[in-house]
Amino acid sequence: MDKELIKKGLNKTGFILEYKISNLLCENGWIVINNKYYIDDLKENVREIDLVAYKATKIHDFYVYTTLIVSCKKSNENAWALLSKEPDKSNPNINWSPVHAWSNHKVLDHMLKEPNWKDGYLKTLNSTGCAFISDEPKRHIFAFQEINKKNGAPKNDKNIFNSITTLMKAQAYEKNALPSRKKDHCIYQFNLVSIADTELLRIDFDKKNQNINEIETETYLAAY
């Protein structure tokens, strides 16, 4: 058994990335759950999410939970390309700044059901530097594709699509499980994070051309 070959094999997977992200969160005070299982609501089979992390703070008579649901992917051969266009902020069918929250506190639950609470919440987040949550997408990501790094050939969107839909399904499962799990008064706010150990590209489309930019992060809005 060649242990060095085993190490090289592991380095080709996403497990090293998952380990590093888990440690980074723990070092910054997050409670981390690795490899949490849930039941797929459509196929009724067992699925797995890489990381669920949260911080809890007690305020008055309730707890505030900030929750991260994280997917970790790695690709040695393919870059992740996000295809974008100018966002149409006048489109009534798109909510450009969604907030996913849940509470079993009667007052907070009533506030969450009001139509205008979100504007003040996002404004407060923005003033405290939480742009990751509060910023609207600068571009409208309308598609994505894995692109071979050597020859530029488009592959497919399977890994990117699976990363996103796994996050969405895990969030739905977590929210649906809360009413039966939580007895103390609390409020949860959910954030979905897909982390890819590869080059990330954003291809900006306009009427005449496509401009390719290497980026570190992007906000993707999924309509579902």
PDB file of N, CA, C and O in Angstrom, residues 3-59:
ATOM      1  N   LYS A   3       1.140   4.894   0.695  1.00  0.00           N
ATOM      2  CA  LYS A   3       0.400   5.930   1.419  1.00  0.00           C
ATOM      3  C   LYS A   3       0.470   7.284   0.714  1.00  0.00           C
ATOM      4  O   LYS A   3      -0.454   8.089   0.810  1.00  0.00           O
ATOM      5  N   GLU A   4       1.581   7.552   0.030  1.00  0.00           N
ATOM      6  CA  GLU A   4       1.699   8.821  -0.689  1.00  0.00           C
ATOM      7  C   GLU A   4       0.708   8.883  -1.850  1.00  0.00           C
ATOM      8  O   GLU A   4       0.150   9.941  -2.137  1.00  0.00           O
ATOM      9  N   LEU A   5       0.490   7.751  -2.523  1.00  0.00           N
ATOM     10  CA  LEU A   5      -0.495   7.716  -3.591  1.00  0.00           C
ATOM     11  C   LEU A   5      -1.902   7.932  -3.043  1.00  0.00           C
ATOM     12  O   LEU A   5      -2.742   8.572  -3.683  1.00  0.00           O
ATOM     13  N   ILE A   6      -2.137   7.394  -1.858  1.00  0.00           N
ATOM     14  CA  ILE A   6      -3.441   7.605  -1.217  1.00  0.00           C
ATOM     15  C   ILE A   6      -3.660   9.083  -0.918  1.00  0.00           C
ATOM     16  O   ILE A   6      -4.735   9.643  -1.151  1.00  0.00           O
ATOM     17  N   LYS A   7      -2.605   9.745  -0.406  1.00  0.00           N
ATOM     18  CA  LYS A   7      -2.706  11.178  -0.121  1.00  0.00           C
ATOM     19  C   LYS A   7      -2.975  11.971  -1.402  1.00  0.00           C
ATOM     20  O   LYS A   7      -3.791  12.895  -1.415  1.00  0.00           O
ATOM     21  N   LYS A   8      -2.265  11.620  -2.488  1.00  0.00           N
ATOM     22  CA  LYS A   8      -2.474  12.301  -3.759  1.00  0.00           C
ATOM     23  C   LYS A   8      -3.894  12.092  -4.261  1.00  0.00           C
ATOM     24  O   LYS A   8      -4.520  13.000  -4.820  1.00  0.00           O
ATOM     25  N   GLY A   9      -4.402  10.882  -4.054  1.00  0.00           N
ATOM     26  CA  GLY A   9      -5.778  10.600  -4.463  1.00  0.00           C
ATOM     27  C   GLY A   9      -6.783  11.429  -3.685  1.00  0.00           C
ATOM     28  O   GLY A   9      -7.734  11.974  -4.255  1.00  0.00           O
ATOM     29  N   LEU A  10      -6.566  11.555  -2.377  1.00  0.00           N
ATOM     30  CA  LEU A  10      -7.468  12.356  -1.547  1.00  0.00           C
ATOM     31  C   LEU A  10      -7.438  13.825  -1.939  1.00  0.00           C
ATOM     32  O   LEU A  10      -8.455  14.518  -1.876  1.00  0.00           O
ATOM     33  N   ASN A  11      -6.247  14.303  -2.342  1.00  0.00           N
ATOM     34  CA  ASN A  11      -6.124  15.708  -2.733  1.00  0.00           C
ATOM     35  C   ASN A  11      -6.915  16.039  -3.989  1.00  0.00           C
ATOM     36  O   ASN A  11      -7.161  17.219  -4.276  1.00  0.00           O
ATOM     37  N   LYS A  12      -7.315  15.029  -4.743  1.00  0.00           N
ATOM     38  CA  LYS A  12      -8.126  15.260  -5.934  1.00  0.00           C
ATOM     39  C   LYS A  12      -9.612  15.361  -5.615  1.00  0.00           C
ATOM     40  O   LYS A  12     -10.411  15.698  -6.480  1.00  0.00           O
ATOM     41  N   THR A  13      -9.978  15.057  -4.376  1.00  0.00           N
ATOM     42  CA  THR A  13     -11.380  15.114  -3.960  1.00  0.00           C
ATOM     43  C   THR A  13     -11.658  16.448  -3.254  1.00  0.00           C
ATOM     44  O   THR A  13     -10.755  17.249  -3.023  1.00  0.00           O
ATOM     45  N   GLY A  14     -12.906  16.657  -2.886  1.00  0.00           N
ATOM     46  CA  GLY A  14     -13.285  17.867  -2.171  1.00  0.00           C
ATOM     47  C   GLY A  14     -13.171  17.751  -0.665  1.00  0.00           C
ATOM     48  O   GLY A  14     -13.494  18.703   0.052  1.00  0.00           O
ATOM     49  N   PHE A  15     -12.678  16.606  -0.162  1.00  0.00           N
ATOM     50  CA  PHE A  15     -12.652  16.401   1.287  1.00  0.00           C
ATOM     51  C   PHE A  15     -11.631  17.298   1.983  1.00  0.00           C
ATOM     52  O   PHE A  15     -11.831  17.716   3.124  1.00  0.00           O
ATOM     53  N   ILE A  16     -10.515  17.589   1.335  1.00  0.00           N
ATOM     54  CA  ILE A  16      -9.514  18.477   1.924  1.00  0.00           C
ATOM     55  C   ILE A  16     -10.111  19.874   2.087  1.00  0.00           C
ATOM     56  O   ILE A  16      -9.946  20.527   3.124  1.00  0.00           O
ATOM     57  N   LEU A  17     -10.811  20.350   1.052  1.00  0.00           N
ATOM     58  CA  LEU A  17     -11.483  21.644   1.121  1.00  0.00           C
ATOM     59  C   LEU A  17     -12.514  21.659   2.243  1.00  0.00           C
ATOM     60  O   LEU A  17     -12.582  22.617   3.034  1.00  0.00           O
ATOM     61  N   GLU A  18     -13.298  20.609   2.338  1.00  0.00           N
ATOM     62  CA  GLU A  18     -14.323  20.523   3.377  1.00  0.00           C
ATOM     63  C   GLU A  18     -13.689  20.580   4.773  1.00  0.00           C
ATOM     64  O   GLU A  18     -14.202  21.269   5.669  1.00  0.00           O
ATOM     65  N   TYR A  19     -12.586  19.888   4.955  1.00  0.00           N
ATOM     66  CA  TYR A  19     -11.878  19.886   6.239  1.00  0.00           C
ATOM     67  C   TYR A  19     -11.386  21.291   6.586  1.00  0.00           C
ATOM     68  O   TYR A  19     -11.531  21.760   7.712  1.00  0.00           O
ATOM     69  N   LYS A  20     -10.799  21.986   5.595  1.00  0.00           N
ATOM     70  CA  LYS A  20     -10.268  23.323   5.845  1.00  0.00           C
ATOM     71  C   LYS A  20     -11.376  24.316   6.175  1.00  0.00           C
ATOM     72  O   LYS A  20     -11.237  25.150   7.075  1.00  0.00           O
ATOM     73  N   ILE A  21     -12.483  24.244   5.439  1.00  0.00           N
ATOM     74  CA  ILE A  21     -13.603  25.160   5.697  1.00  0.00           C
ATOM     75  C   ILE A  21     -14.200  24.893   7.072  1.00  0.00           C
ATOM     76  O   ILE A  21     -14.527  25.821   7.829  1.00  0.00           O
ATOM     77  N   SER A  22     -14.332  23.632   7.441  1.00  0.00           N
ATOM     78  CA  SER A  22     -14.854  23.275   8.755  1.00  0.00           C
ATOM     79  C   SER A  22     -13.971  23.838   9.862  1.00  0.00           C
ATOM     80  O   SER A  22     -14.459  24.423  10.839  1.00  0.00           O
ATOM     81  N   ASN A  23     -12.633  23.692   9.723  1.00  0.00           N
ATOM     82  CA  ASN A  23     -11.709  24.231  10.721  1.00  0.00           C
ATOM     83  C   ASN A  23     -11.781  25.752  10.796  1.00  0.00           C
ATOM     84  O   ASN A  23     -11.744  26.338  11.885  1.00  0.00           O
ATOM     85  N   LEU A  24     -11.866  26.392   9.636  1.00  0.00           N
ATOM     86  CA  LEU A  24     -11.937  27.857   9.597  1.00  0.00           C
ATOM     87  C   LEU A  24     -13.179  28.367  10.326  1.00  0.00           C
ATOM     88  O   LEU A  24     -13.105  29.342  11.092  1.00  0.00           O
ATOM     89  N   LEU A  25     -14.301  27.708  10.121  1.00  0.00           N
ATOM     90  CA  LEU A  25     -15.532  28.106  10.805  1.00  0.00           C
ATOM     91  C   LEU A  25     -15.405  27.903  12.310  1.00  0.00           C
ATOM     92  O   LEU A  25     -15.779  28.781  13.101  1.00  0.00           O
ATOM     93  N   CYS A  26     -14.867  26.757  12.716  1.00  0.00           N
ATOM     94  CA  CYS A  26     -14.701  26.474  14.156  1.00  0.00           C
ATOM     95  C   CYS A  26     -13.783  27.504  14.812  1.00  0.00           C
ATOM     96  O   CYS A  26     -14.060  27.965  15.930  1.00  0.00           O
ATOM     97  N   GLU A  27     -12.715  27.874  14.120  1.00  0.00           N
ATOM     98  CA  GLU A  27     -11.776  28.859  14.667  1.00  0.00           C
ATOM     99  C   GLU A  27     -12.419  30.230  14.846  1.00  0.00           C
ATOM    100  O   GLU A  27     -11.943  31.044  15.642  1.00  0.00           O
ATOM    101  N   ASN A  28     -13.499  30.486  14.117  1.00  0.00           N
ATOM    102  CA  ASN A  28     -14.184  31.771  14.205  1.00  0.00           C
ATOM    103  C   ASN A  28     -15.497  31.690  14.980  1.00  0.00           C
ATOM    104  O   ASN A  28     -16.364  32.550  14.830  1.00  0.00           O
ATOM    105  N   GLY A  29     -15.612  30.662  15.808  1.00  0.00           N
ATOM    106  CA  GLY A  29     -16.709  30.600  16.757  1.00  0.00           C
ATOM    107  C   GLY A  29     -17.999  29.985  16.272  1.00  0.00           C
ATOM    108  O   GLY A  29     -19.025  30.078  16.953  1.00  0.00           O
ATOM    109  N   TRP A  30     -17.970  29.315  15.111  1.00  0.00           N
ATOM    110  CA  TRP A  30     -19.175  28.665  14.614  1.00  0.00           C
ATOM    111  C   TRP A  30     -19.268  27.245  15.165  1.00  0.00           C
ATOM    112  O   TRP A  30     -18.257  26.572  15.329  1.00  0.00           O
ATOM    113  N   ILE A  31     -20.482  26.803  15.443  1.00  0.00           N
ATOM    114  CA  ILE A  31     -20.733  25.398  15.752  1.00  0.00           C
ATOM    115  C   ILE A  31     -20.959  24.687  14.422  1.00  0.00           C
ATOM    116  O   ILE A  31     -21.829  25.091  13.640  1.00  0.00           O
ATOM    117  N   VAL A  32     -20.187  23.636  14.163  1.00  0.00           N
ATOM    118  CA  VAL A  32     -20.204  22.996  12.845  1.00  0.00           C
ATOM    119  C   VAL A  32     -20.692  21.554  12.964  1.00  0.00           C
ATOM    120  O   VAL A  32     -20.252  20.795  13.829  1.00  0.00           O
ATOM    121  N   ILE A  33     -21.602  21.192  12.060  1.00  0.00           N
ATOM    122  CA  ILE A  33     -22.065  19.811  11.918  1.00  0.00           C
ATOM    123  C   ILE A  33     -21.592  19.321  10.555  1.00  0.00           C
ATOM    124  O   ILE A  33     -21.931  19.906   9.525  1.00  0.00           O
ATOM    125  N   ASN A  34     -20.788  18.272  10.540  1.00  0.00           N
ATOM    126  CA  ASN A  34     -20.265  17.723   9.286  1.00  0.00           C
ATOM    127  C   ASN A  34     -21.168  16.619   8.758  1.00  0.00           C
ATOM    128  O   ASN A  34     -21.696  15.808   9.530  1.00  0.00           O
ATOM    129  N   ASN A  35     -21.305  16.594   7.441  1.00  0.00           N
ATOM    130  CA  ASN A  35     -21.980  15.481   6.756  1.00  0.00           C
ATOM    131  C   ASN A  35     -23.333  15.157   7.378  1.00  0.00           C
ATOM    132  O   ASN A  35     -23.577  14.046   7.825  1.00  0.00           O
ATOM    133  N   LYS A  36     -24.203  16.134   7.376  1.00  0.00           N
ATOM    134  CA  LYS A  36     -25.535  15.924   7.930  1.00  0.00           C
ATOM    135  C   LYS A  36     -26.447  15.318   6.873  1.00  0.00           C
ATOM    136  O   LYS A  36     -26.467  15.755   5.720  1.00  0.00           O
ATOM    137  N   TYR A  37     -27.211  14.318   7.278  1.00  0.00           N
ATOM    138  CA  TYR A  37     -28.105  13.639   6.352  1.00  0.00           C
ATOM    139  C   TYR A  37     -29.523  14.198   6.464  1.00  0.00           C
ATOM    140  O   TYR A  37     -29.943  14.656   7.518  1.00  0.00           O
ATOM    141  N   TYR A  38     -30.228  14.150   5.337  1.00  0.00           N
ATOM    142  CA  TYR A  38     -31.632  14.565   5.324  1.00  0.00           C
ATOM    143  C   TYR A  38     -32.359  13.746   4.264  1.00  0.00           C
ATOM    144  O   TYR A  38     -31.742  13.099   3.412  1.00  0.00           O
ATOM    145  N   ILE A  39     -33.679  13.783   4.315  1.00  0.00           N
ATOM    146  CA  ILE A  39     -34.495  13.030   3.374  1.00  0.00           C
ATOM    147  C   ILE A  39     -34.901  13.935   2.222  1.00  0.00           C
ATOM    148  O   ILE A  39     -35.460  15.009   2.433  1.00  0.00           O
ATOM    149  N   ASP A  40     -34.599  13.515   1.002  1.00  0.00           N
ATOM    150  CA  ASP A  40     -34.999  14.271  -0.183  1.00  0.00           C
ATOM    151  C   ASP A  40     -36.523  14.307  -0.242  1.00  0.00           C
ATOM    152  O   ASP A  40     -37.183  13.268  -0.190  1.00  0.00           O
ATOM    153  N   ASP A  41     -37.082  15.509  -0.370  1.00  0.00           N
ATOM    154  CA  ASP A  41     -38.535  15.646  -0.344  1.00  0.00           C
ATOM    155  C   ASP A  41     -39.207  15.119  -1.604  1.00  0.00           C
ATOM    156  O   ASP A  41     -40.412  14.860  -1.611  1.00  0.00           O
ATOM    157  N   LEU A  42     -38.439  14.927  -2.685  1.00  0.00           N
ATOM    158  CA  LEU A  42     -39.025  14.469  -3.947  1.00  0.00           C
ATOM    159  C   LEU A  42     -38.866  12.965  -4.129  1.00  0.00           C
ATOM    160  O   LEU A  42     -39.827  12.251  -4.387  1.00  0.00           O
ATOM    161  N   LYS A  43     -37.636  12.480  -3.944  1.00  0.00           N
ATOM    162  CA  LYS A  43     -37.362  11.063  -4.198  1.00  0.00           C
ATOM    163  C   LYS A  43     -37.418  10.206  -2.939  1.00  0.00           C
ATOM    164  O   LYS A  43     -37.340   8.988  -3.015  1.00  0.00           O
ATOM    165  N   GLU A  44     -37.507  10.852  -1.784  1.00  0.00           N
ATOM    166  CA  GLU A  44     -37.589  10.167  -0.490  1.00  0.00           C
ATOM    167  C   GLU A  44     -36.392   9.253  -0.240  1.00  0.00           C
ATOM    168  O   GLU A  44     -36.519   8.211   0.399  1.00  0.00           O
ATOM    169  N   ASN A  45     -35.227   9.637  -0.757  1.00  0.00           N
ATOM    170  CA  ASN A  45     -34.014   8.904  -0.416  1.00  0.00           C
ATOM    171  C   ASN A  45     -33.103   9.802   0.413  1.00  0.00           C
ATOM    172  O   ASN A  45     -33.345  11.002   0.565  1.00  0.00           O
ATOM    173  N   VAL A  46     -32.069   9.212   1.001  1.00  0.00           N
ATOM    174  CA  VAL A  46     -31.200   9.939   1.919  1.00  0.00           C
ATOM    175  C   VAL A  46     -30.152  10.718   1.131  1.00  0.00           C
ATOM    176  O   VAL A  46     -29.496  10.171   0.236  1.00  0.00           O
ATOM    177  N   ARG A  47     -30.005  12.009   1.451  1.00  0.00           N
ATOM    178  CA  ARG A  47     -28.972  12.843   0.859  1.00  0.00           C
ATOM    179  C   ARG A  47     -28.080  13.395   1.969  1.00  0.00           C
ATOM    180  O   ARG A  47     -28.396  13.274   3.148  1.00  0.00           O
ATOM    181  N   GLU A  48     -26.983  14.022   1.548  1.00  0.00           N
ATOM    182  CA  GLU A  48     -26.000  14.512   2.509  1.00  0.00           C
ATOM    183  C   GLU A  48     -25.611  15.943   2.152  1.00  0.00           C
ATOM    184  O   GLU A  48     -25.436  16.277   0.981  1.00  0.00           O
ATOM    185  N   ILE A  49     -25.501  16.786   3.170  1.00  0.00           N
ATOM    186  CA  ILE A  49     -24.962  18.127   2.979  1.00  0.00           C
ATOM    187  C   ILE A  49     -23.625  18.181   3.709  1.00  0.00           C
ATOM    188  O   ILE A  49     -23.475  17.632   4.802  1.00  0.00           O
ATOM    189  N   ASP A  50     -22.631  18.845   3.108  1.00  0.00           N
ATOM    190  CA  ASP A  50     -21.272  18.802   3.639  1.00  0.00           C
ATOM    191  C   ASP A  50     -21.184  19.418   5.035  1.00  0.00           C
ATOM    192  O   ASP A  50     -20.661  18.796   5.969  1.00  0.00           O
ATOM    193  N   LEU A  51     -21.673  20.659   5.168  1.00  0.00           N
ATOM    194  CA  LEU A  51     -21.525  21.371   6.440  1.00  0.00           C
ATOM    195  C   LEU A  51     -22.784  22.162   6.764  1.00  0.00           C
ATOM    196  O   LEU A  51     -23.367  22.798   5.884  1.00  0.00           O
ATOM    197  N   VAL A  52     -23.168  22.116   8.021  1.00  0.00           N
ATOM    198  CA  VAL A  52     -24.157  23.046   8.573  1.00  0.00           C
ATOM    199  C   VAL A  52     -23.484  23.730   9.749  1.00  0.00           C
ATOM    200  O   VAL A  52     -22.962  23.060  10.645  1.00  0.00           O
ATOM    201  N   ALA A  53     -23.446  25.059   9.728  1.00  0.00           N
ATOM    202  CA  ALA A  53     -22.778  25.814  10.798  1.00  0.00           C
ATOM    203  C   ALA A  53     -23.722  26.885  11.315  1.00  0.00           C
ATOM    204  O   ALA A  53     -24.526  27.436  10.559  1.00  0.00           O
ATOM    205  N   TYR A  54     -23.628  27.165  12.614  1.00  0.00           N
ATOM    206  CA  TYR A  54     -24.504  28.193  13.174  1.00  0.00           C
ATOM    207  C   TYR A  54     -23.843  28.891  14.356  1.00  0.00           C
ATOM    208  O   TYR A  54     -22.937  28.359  15.002  1.00  0.00           O
ATOM    209  N   LYS A  55     -24.306  30.103  14.580  1.00  0.00           N
ATOM    210  CA  LYS A  55     -23.994  30.851  15.790  1.00  0.00           C
ATOM    211  C   LYS A  55     -25.313  31.224  16.456  1.00  0.00           C
ATOM    212  O   LYS A  55     -26.265  31.596  15.773  1.00  0.00           O
ATOM    213  N   ALA A  56     -25.358  31.142  17.775  1.00  0.00           N
ATOM    214  CA  ALA A  56     -26.579  31.452  18.520  1.00  0.00           C
ATOM    215  C   ALA A  56     -26.279  32.522  19.561  1.00  0.00           C
ATOM    216  O   ALA A  56     -25.279  32.440  20.278  1.00  0.00           O
ATOM    217  N   THR A  57     -27.130  33.529  19.625  1.00  0.00           N
ATOM    218  CA  THR A  57     -27.003  34.612  20.589  1.00  0.00           C
ATOM    219  C   THR A  57     -28.346  34.832  21.258  1.00  0.00           C
ATOM    220  O   THR A  57     -29.369  34.940  20.572  1.00  0.00           O
ATOM    221  N   LYS A  58     -28.347  34.902  22.592  1.00  0.00           N
ATOM    222  CA  LYS A  58     -29.607  35.143  23.298  1.00  0.00           C
ATOM    223  C   LYS A  58     -29.839  36.637  23.433  1.00  0.00           C
ATOM    224  O   LYS A  58     -28.980  37.389  23.891  1.00  0.00           O
ATOM    225  N   ILE A  59     -31.009  37.073  22.991  1.00  0.00           N
ATOM    226  CA  ILE A  59     -31.415  38.471  23.099  1.00  0.00           C
ATOM    227  C   ILE A  59     -32.770  38.506  23.787  1.00  0.00           C
ATOM    228  O   ILE A  59     -33.748  37.954  23.268  1.00  0.00           O
TER     229      ILE A  59
END
